[in-house]
CSV table of C-alpha atoms and ligand atoms in Angstrom, one decimal:
chain,number,residue,atom,x,y,z
G,27,UNK,CA,0.0,-0.2,-0.2
G,28,UNK,CA,1.3,3.5,-1.0
G,29,UNK,CA,2.1,5.7,2.1
G,30,UNK,CA,0.3,9.1,2.6
G,31,UNK,CA,2.0,12.1,0.8
G,32,UNK,CA,2.7,15.3,2.8
G,33,UNK,CA,3.4,18.5,1.0
G,34,UNK,CA,5.0,21.6,2.8
G,35,UNK,CA,4.2,25.1,1.3
G,36,UNK,CA,5.3,28.5,2.3
G,37,UNK,CA,3.5,31.8,1.6
G,38,UNK,CA,4.2,35.2,3.5
G,39,UNK,CA,6.4,34.1,6.7
G,40,UNK,CA,10.0,33.9,8.1
G,41,UNK,CA,10.3,30.1,7.3
G,42,UNK,CA,10.4,29.6,11.1
G,43,UNK,CA,7.8,27.0,11.2
G,44,UNK,CA,8.9,25.2,8.4
G,45,UNK,CA,12.2,24.9,10.5
G,46,UNK,CA,10.5,23.6,13.5
G,47,UNK,CA,9.6,20.5,10.9
G,48,UNK,CA,13.3,20.0,10.3
G,49,UNK,CA,13.8,20.4,13.9
G,50,UNK,CA,12.1,17.4,14.5
G,51,UNK,CA,15.1,15.4,13.7
G,52,UNK,CA,14.3,11.7,15.3
G,53,UNK,CA,10.7,12.3,15.0
G,54,UNK,CA,11.3,13.4,11.0
G,55,UNK,CA,12.8,10.0,10.3
G,56,UNK,CA,10.1,7.9,11.9
G,57,UNK,CA,7.7,10.1,10.2
G,58,UNK,CA,9.6,9.7,7.0
G,59,UNK,CA,8.9,6.0,7.5
G,60,UNK,CA,5.2,6.6,7.7
G,61,UNK,CA,4.6,9.4,5.0
G,62,UNK,CA,6.0,10.2,1.7
G,63,UNK,CA,7.3,13.7,2.1
G,64,UNK,CA,6.5,14.8,-1.8
G,65,UNK,CA,7.0,18.4,-1.6
G,66,UNK,CA,9.3,20.3,0.7
G,67,UNK,CA,11.4,22.7,-1.0
G,68,UNK,CA,13.1,23.9,2.2
G,69,UNK,CA,14.3,20.4,2.9
G,70,UNK,CA,14.7,18.8,-0.4
G,71,UNK,CA,14.8,19.7,-4.4
G,72,UNK,CA,13.1,16.5,-5.6
G,73,UNK,CA,9.3,16.7,-5.8
G,74,UNK,CA,6.7,14.2,-6.6
G,75,UNK,CA,3.5,15.4,-8.5
G,76,UNK,CA,0.1,15.8,-6.5
G,77,UNK,CA,-2.5,15.6,-5.5
G,78,UNK,CA,-1.3,15.2,-2.2
G,79,UNK,CA,-3.1,13.7,0.9
G,80,UNK,CA,-1.8,16.5,3.8
G,81,UNK,CA,-0.6,20.0,3.1
G,82,UNK,CA,1.1,21.7,5.9
G,83,UNK,CA,1.1,25.7,4.9
G,84,UNK,CA,3.1,28.3,6.5
G,85,UNK,CA,2.4,32.0,6.0
G,86,UNK,CA,-0.7,34.4,5.5
G,87,UNK,CA,-1.9,35.6,2.2
G,88,UNK,CA,-0.6,38.8,0.9
G,89,UNK,CA,-0.5,38.9,-2.4
G,90,UNK,CA,-3.0,38.1,-5.8
G,91,UNK,CA,-0.3,35.3,-6.7
G,92,UNK,CA,-0.6,33.9,-3.2
G,93,UNK,CA,-4.2,33.8,-3.3
G,94,UNK,CA,-4.3,32.1,-6.6
G,95,UNK,CA,-1.6,29.7,-5.2
G,96,UNK,CA,-3.7,28.8,-2.1
G,97,UNK,CA,-7.1,28.2,-4.1
G,98,UNK,CA,-5.0,25.9,-6.5
G,99,UNK,CA,-3.6,24.1,-3.3
G,100,UNK,CA,-6.5,23.7,-2.0
G,101,UNK,CA,-8.1,21.8,-4.8
G,102,UNK,CA,-5.2,19.5,-4.8
G,103,UNK,CA,-4.8,18.4,-1.3
G,104,UNK,CA,-7.3,16.1,1.1
G,105,UNK,CA,-6.4,17.9,4.3
G,106,UNK,CA,-5.0,21.6,4.7
G,107,UNK,CA,-3.1,22.1,8.0
G,108,UNK,CA,-2.6,26.0,8.8
G,109,UNK,CA,1.0,26.1,10.3
G,110,UNK,CA,2.0,28.8,12.7
G,111,UNK,CA,0.5,32.1,13.8
G,112,UNK,CA,1.3,33.8,10.4
G,113,UNK,CA,-1.2,31.0,8.9
G,114,UNK,CA,-3.7,30.8,11.5
G,115,UNK,CA,-4.1,34.9,12.3
G,116,UNK,CA,-2.0,36.6,9.8
G,117,UNK,CA,1.1,36.9,12.0
G,118,UNK,CA,3.4,40.1,12.0
G,119,UNK,CA,2.4,41.0,8.4
G,120,UNK,CA,-1.2,41.7,9.6
G,121,UNK,CA,-0.4,44.6,11.4
G,122,UNK,CA,-0.4,46.5,8.0
G,123,UNK,CA,-4.4,45.6,7.9
G,124,UNK,CA,-4.9,48.6,10.1
G,125,UNK,CA,-3.5,51.1,7.4
G,126,UNK,CA,-4.4,51.8,4.2
G,127,UNK,CA,-1.9,49.9,1.6
G,128,UNK,CA,-1.4,52.7,-0.6
G,129,UNK,CA,-0.5,55.0,2.4
G,130,UNK,CA,2.0,52.6,3.6
G,131,UNK,CA,3.5,51.5,0.4
G,132,UNK,CA,4.2,55.1,-0.7
G,133,UNK,CA,6.6,55.5,2.6
G,134,UNK,CA,8.4,52.5,2.2
G,135,UNK,CA,9.2,51.9,-1.5
G,136,UNK,CA,10.5,54.3,-4.0
G,137,UNK,CA,8.4,52.8,-6.6
G,138,UNK,CA,5.2,51.4,-5.1
G,139,UNK,CA,3.5,51.4,-8.7
G,140,UNK,CA,5.7,47.9,-8.8
G,141,UNK,CA,4.0,46.2,-5.6
G,142,UNK,CA,1.3,43.6,-6.1
G,143,UNK,CA,-0.2,43.4,-2.9
G,144,UNK,CA,-3.9,42.6,-1.4
G,145,UNK,CA,-5.4,45.0,0.5
G,146,UNK,CA,-5.0,43.1,3.6
G,147,UNK,CA,-2.6,40.2,4.8
G,148,UNK,CA,-4.6,37.5,6.1
G,149,UNK,CA,-4.7,34.1,7.6
G,150,UNK,CA,-5.4,31.1,5.5
G,151,UNK,CA,-8.9,30.5,6.7
G,152,UNK,CA,-10.4,33.9,5.2
G,153,UNK,CA,-9.5,32.4,1.8
G,154,UNK,CA,-9.8,28.7,1.6
G,155,UNK,CA,-11.2,25.9,3.8
G,156,UNK,CA,-8.6,25.0,6.8
G,157,UNK,CA,-8.9,21.5,8.5
G,158,UNK,CA,-6.8,22.2,11.4
G,159,UNK,CA,-4.9,24.9,12.7
G,160,UNK,CA,-1.8,24.9,14.6
G,161,UNK,CA,-1.0,28.2,16.3
G,162,UNK,CA,2.5,29.3,17.5
G,163,UNK,CA,5.4,31.5,16.5
G,164,UNK,CA,6.9,29.0,15.5
G,165,UNK,CA,4.6,26.1,16.2
G,166,UNK,CA,5.2,23.5,18.6
G,167,UNK,CA,6.9,20.7,17.0
G,168,UNK,CA,5.4,18.0,19.3
G,169,UNK,CA,2.0,19.4,18.6
G,170,UNK,CA,2.9,19.1,15.0
G,171,UNK,CA,3.7,15.4,15.1
G,172,UNK,CA,0.2,15.0,17.0
G,173,UNK,CA,-1.7,16.3,14.0
G,174,UNK,CA,0.3,14.1,11.4
G,175,UNK,CA,-0.1,11.0,13.7
G,176,UNK,CA,-3.9,11.9,14.3
G,177,UNK,CA,-4.3,12.2,10.8
G,178,UNK,CA,-2.5,8.8,10.0
G,179,UNK,CA,-4.6,7.2,12.6
G,180,UNK,CA,-7.8,9.0,11.3
G,181,UNK,CA,-8.7,10.4,14.8
G,182,UNK,CA,-8.9,14.1,15.9
G,183,UNK,CA,-5.8,15.8,17.2
G,184,UNK,CA,-5.4,16.2,20.7
G,185,UNK,CA,-4.4,19.8,21.2
G,186,UNK,CA,-4.5,21.9,24.1
G,187,UNK,CA,-6.8,24.9,24.3
G,188,UNK,CA,-6.3,26.0,28.2
G,189,UNK,CA,-4.3,29.2,28.5
G,190,UNK,CA,-0.7,29.6,29.3
G,191,UNK,CA,-1.4,30.2,33.6
G,192,UNK,CA,-2.4,26.8,33.6
G,193,UNK,CA,1.1,25.5,32.3
G,194,UNK,CA,2.5,28.2,34.6
G,195,UNK,CA,1.0,26.9,37.6
G,196,UNK,CA,1.9,23.1,36.6
G,197,UNK,CA,5.6,23.9,36.3
G,198,UNK,CA,5.9,26.1,39.6
G,199,UNK,CA,6.8,29.4,37.9
G,200,UNK,CA,6.5,32.2,39.8
G,201,UNK,CA,4.0,34.7,38.2
G,202,UNK,CA,5.3,37.5,36.5
G,203,UNK,CA,2.2,39.5,36.8
G,204,UNK,CA,1.3,38.7,40.5
G,205,UNK,CA,4.8,38.6,41.8
G,206,UNK,CA,6.6,41.1,39.4
G,207,UNK,CA,4.1,43.4,38.5
G,208,UNK,CA,4.9,42.7,34.8
G,209,UNK,CA,1.8,42.8,32.3
G,210,UNK,CA,1.4,39.2,31.2
G,211,UNK,CA,-0.8,37.9,28.1
G,212,UNK,CA,-0.9,34.4,29.6
G,213,UNK,CA,-4.4,34.5,30.8
G,214,UNK,CA,-5.5,35.1,27.6
G,215,UNK,CA,-3.1,32.9,25.2
G,216,UNK,CA,-3.7,29.2,24.3
G,217,UNK,CA,-0.9,27.2,25.9
G,218,UNK,CA,1.6,25.4,23.9
G,219,UNK,CA,4.9,27.3,24.0
G,220,UNK,CA,6.3,25.6,27.1
G,221,UNK,CA,5.8,28.7,29.0
G,222,UNK,CA,8.7,30.1,27.3
G,223,UNK,CA,8.4,33.9,28.3
G,224,UNK,CA,7.3,33.7,32.2
G,225,UNK,CA,9.8,30.9,32.6
G,226,UNK,CA,12.6,33.4,31.3
G,227,UNK,CA,11.6,36.3,33.2
G,228,UNK,CA,9.2,38.0,31.0
G,229,UNK,CA,5.4,38.3,30.3
G,230,UNK,CA,3.7,36.2,27.5
G,231,UNK,CA,3.1,38.5,24.3
G,232,UNK,CA,0.5,36.1,23.2
G,233,UNK,CA,2.2,34.3,20.0
G,234,UNK,CA,0.0,31.2,20.4
G,235,UNK,CA,-2.8,33.3,20.1
G,236,UNK,CA,-6.3,33.7,21.9
G,237,UNK,CA,-7.1,30.7,24.3
G,238,UNK,CA,-10.7,29.9,23.3
G,239,UNK,CA,-12.0,30.2,26.8
G,240,UNK,CA,-10.5,33.3,27.8
G,241,UNK,CA,-12.4,36.4,28.9
G,242,UNK,CA,-10.5,39.2,27.2
G,243,UNK,CA,-12.4,41.9,29.5
G,244,UNK,CA,-11.0,40.2,32.7
G,245,UNK,CA,-7.5,39.9,31.3
G,246,UNK,CA,-7.5,43.8,30.4
G,247,UNK,CA,-9.1,44.6,34.0
G,248,UNK,CA,-6.3,42.3,35.7
G,249,UNK,CA,-3.3,43.9,33.3
G,250,UNK,CA,-4.2,47.7,32.9
G,251,UNK,CA,-3.4,48.5,36.7
G,252,UNK,CA,0.5,47.0,36.1
G,253,UNK,CA,0.8,48.6,33.0
G,254,UNK,CA,4.8,50.0,33.1
G,255,UNK,CA,3.8,52.7,30.2
G,256,UNK,CA,0.3,53.6,28.8
G,257,UNK,CA,-0.5,51.3,26.1
G,258,UNK,CA,1.5,48.4,26.8
G,259,UNK,CA,-1.4,46.1,27.4
G,260,UNK,CA,-2.8,47.0,24.0
G,261,UNK,CA,0.6,46.5,22.5
G,262,UNK,CA,0.7,42.9,23.7
G,263,UNK,CA,-2.8,42.3,22.0
G,264,UNK,CA,-1.6,44.0,19.1
G,265,UNK,CA,1.9,41.7,18.7
G,266,UNK,CA,1.9,38.7,16.1
G,267,UNK,CA,-1.4,37.4,16.9
G,268,UNK,CA,-2.8,40.7,16.4
G,269,UNK,CA,-5.4,39.9,13.6
G,270,UNK,CA,-7.1,36.8,15.8
G,271,UNK,CA,-10.5,38.4,16.3
G,272,UNK,CA,-10.6,37.9,20.2
G,273,UNK,CA,-7.1,39.9,20.2
G,274,UNK,CA,-8.4,42.5,17.5
G,275,UNK,CA,-11.4,43.5,19.4
G,276,UNK,CA,-9.4,43.4,22.7
G,277,UNK,CA,-7.0,45.9,21.2
G,278,UNK,CA,-9.8,48.1,19.6
G,279,UNK,CA,-11.5,48.2,22.9
G,280,UNK,CA,-8.1,49.7,24.7
G,281,UNK,CA,-8.0,52.2,21.8
G,282,UNK,CA,-11.5,53.3,22.5
G,283,UNK,CA,-10.9,53.7,26.2
G,284,UNK,CA,-7.7,55.7,25.9
G,285,UNK,CA,-9.3,57.9,23.1
G,286,UNK,CA,-12.2,58.6,25.7
G,287,UNK,CA,-9.8,59.3,28.5
G,288,UNK,CA,-7.6,61.9,25.9
G,289,UNK,CA,-11.0,63.6,25.0
G,290,UNK,CA,-12.1,63.8,28.7
G,291,UNK,CA,-8.5,65.5,29.7
G,292,UNK,CA,-9.0,68.1,26.6
T,311,SF4,S1,4.4,31.8,13.0
T,311,SF4,FE1,6.4,32.8,13.3
T,311,SF4,S2,8.0,31.5,12.9
T,311,SF4,FE2,5.9,30.7,11.7
T,311,SF4,S3,6.6,31.5,9.9
T,311,SF4,FE3,5.1,33.3,10.9
T,311,SF4,S4,6.5,34.4,11.8
T,311,SF4,FE4,7.9,32.7,11.3
T,312,SF4,S1,3.3,34.3,34.5
T,312,SF4,FE1,1.7,35.1,33.1
T,312,SF4,S2,1.2,32.7,32.2
T,312,SF4,FE2,2.0,32.6,34.0
T,312,SF4,S3,0.7,32.6,35.6
T,312,SF4,FE3,1.5,34.6,35.6
T,312,SF4,S4,-0.2,35.8,34.3
T,312,SF4,FE4,-0.4,33.6,33.8
């Protein structure tokens, strides 16, 4: 029986999530025994013709050409997995979505007329059907293995949805917010990073995107009083996962609050 085929694609992104696949090392060898890596330009020149069983897609959709490509890929693959926060929420590229493209391109480029970009840089799910989303900047390689194993075993992947705080408590890490007065987005953020920031003495900035159960208003109420400078908490929501709807709404709420205060102080 032939092995399921896997294709790995890159769109607007930094390649970090693809490197997470290469970093799998031992697991990659095992996976290579279970699947046929048919298309992965970052790793090998040889490609096999589609259609493919599984597509792992990194990056956001930013240009008309990328839009055509992802639509074509969607037609060719059975299961499409969005790989990393660029693919699930638009990534840092989505920060441009809050400004008119023409205004930005005139400031950045000497010849903006050569630029072919969509008005917004968006997650894959805004353009095509996505079967599974793996959050993170970059993705957690063990979650990636779990998704591929689950697909091979024809079951749903077992991915955590709780917030970073729960893992902080499990690991006995001293809370940045409570003990050090540092604003931390951990209560609002999906776990999966291994509590990287709090365990290294800094607050979380939400790279794994919104935790499905998080109440953003409660997080704002807890974190605003310990801001070290005005706008710090809004800046955390407006980081790599800025275009995820729950973080976007939270940032808009904070912007409205600060505009209201500025109006009252006039
Ligand atoms: S999610 Fe992060 S690591 Fe992955 S491609 Fe985007 S910027 Fe790079
Ligand atoms: S350090 Fe951040 S993630 Fe950890 S418990 Fe405190 S608020 Fe939650």
